[in-house]
Amino acid sequence: MLVGEAPGYLGADRTGVPFTGDRSGRRVQTLLMALGLSEEKDPAAALPRLRGVYLTNVVRCNPPGNRNPTPAEVANCAPYLAAELAAVRPQVVAALGSFAARWAFQRLRGEELPAGIRALHGQVWPAGAVTLVTLVHPARASRGQMALATAALRTLLGN
Ligand code: URA
């Protein structure tokens, strides 16, 4: 399960499909292709055929002007994410960006995020039945950080 921040204004907010239609989406779809979790050859596919992975976001709507989600917005959307977690029962949760990492730490480990997301990039955390990976958000990650994310997830998934 990959958890992002919010549907992108030009991306998922328009397409209705998390991590499609914008640069972040293409970066995530490229990552999924490299991990064997997508059947696509084109990271810009409108409706990617994914296998064994579920994509979602901390908040359901694009915050106006692409601003950060507010604590109230995160709290309002938390029940959706909790329901998804219960339904999907993922083995691995990759938190993309500080909002997702903060949510995942609180929800899965009952802790506050111990450092900024850049310091936590690529780190793996036990969290009950789940293994949590904390990653810089693809909108802000360098190429090197995307490569490290791919390597960390590949090691974890064994593919
Ligand atoms: N698209 C999403 O669905 N989530 C993000 O966090 C960014 C782009």
mmCIF file of C-alpha atoms and ligand atoms in Angstrom, residues 3-9 11-13 17-20 22-25 28 55-59 96 137-140, ligand 1:
data_model
loop_
_atom_site.group_PDB
_atom_site.id
_atom_site.type_symbol
_atom_site.label_atom_id
_atom_site.label_comp_id
_atom_site.label_asym_id
_atom_site.label_seq_id
_atom_site.Cartn_x
_atom_site.Cartn_y
_atom_site.Cartn_z
ATOM 1 C CA VAL A 3 0.034 6.353 0.820
ATOM 2 C CA GLY A 4 0.497 9.792 -0.701
ATOM 3 C CA GLU A 5 -0.467 13.218 0.533
ATOM 4 C CA ALA A 6 -3.438 14.398 -1.514
ATOM 5 C CA PRO A 7 -4.733 14.051 -5.076
ATOM 6 C CA GLY A 8 -2.675 16.361 -7.300
ATOM 7 C CA TYR A 9 -4.596 19.285 -8.844
ATOM 8 C CA GLY A 11 -3.417 14.607 -11.507
ATOM 9 C CA ALA A 12 -5.586 12.424 -9.296
ATOM 10 C CA ASP A 13 -8.012 15.233 -8.477
ATOM 11 C CA VAL A 17 -7.117 7.648 -9.782
ATOM 12 C CA PRO A 18 -4.352 8.164 -7.193
ATOM 13 C CA PHE A 19 -0.939 8.867 -8.678
ATOM 14 C CA THR A 20 -1.985 9.317 -12.282
ATOM 15 C CA ASP A 22 0.875 14.307 -13.211
ATOM 16 C CA ARG A 23 4.628 14.125 -12.668
ATOM 17 C CA SER A 24 4.324 12.548 -9.213
ATOM 18 C CA GLY A 25 2.064 9.944 -10.727
ATOM 19 C CA VAL A 28 5.262 6.445 -8.820
ATOM 20 C CA LEU A 55 -2.588 3.436 -3.933
ATOM 21 C CA THR A 56 -4.257 6.002 -1.719
ATOM 22 C CA ASN A 57 -3.791 9.380 -0.077
ATOM 23 C CA VAL A 58 -4.006 10.919 3.397
ATOM 24 C CA VAL A 59 -6.653 13.362 2.202
ATOM 25 C CA LEU A 96 5.227 9.052 0.585
ATOM 26 C CA HIS A 137 7.293 12.524 -1.546
ATOM 27 C CA PRO A 138 7.893 11.908 -5.287
ATOM 28 C CA ALA A 139 7.082 15.561 -6.058
ATOM 29 C CA ARG A 140 10.094 16.588 -3.981
HETATM 30 N N1 URA B 1 -1.006 12.267 -6.646
HETATM 31 C C1 URA B 1 -1.534 11.622 -5.611
HETATM 32 O O1 URA B 1 -2.466 10.857 -5.764
HETATM 33 N N2 URA B 1 -1.003 11.818 -4.402
HETATM 34 C C2 URA B 1 0.025 12.634 -4.169
HETATM 35 O O2 URA B 1 0.458 12.749 -3.030
HETATM 36 C C3 URA B 1 0.551 13.310 -5.285
HETATM 37 C C4 URA B 1 0.035 13.112 -6.503
#
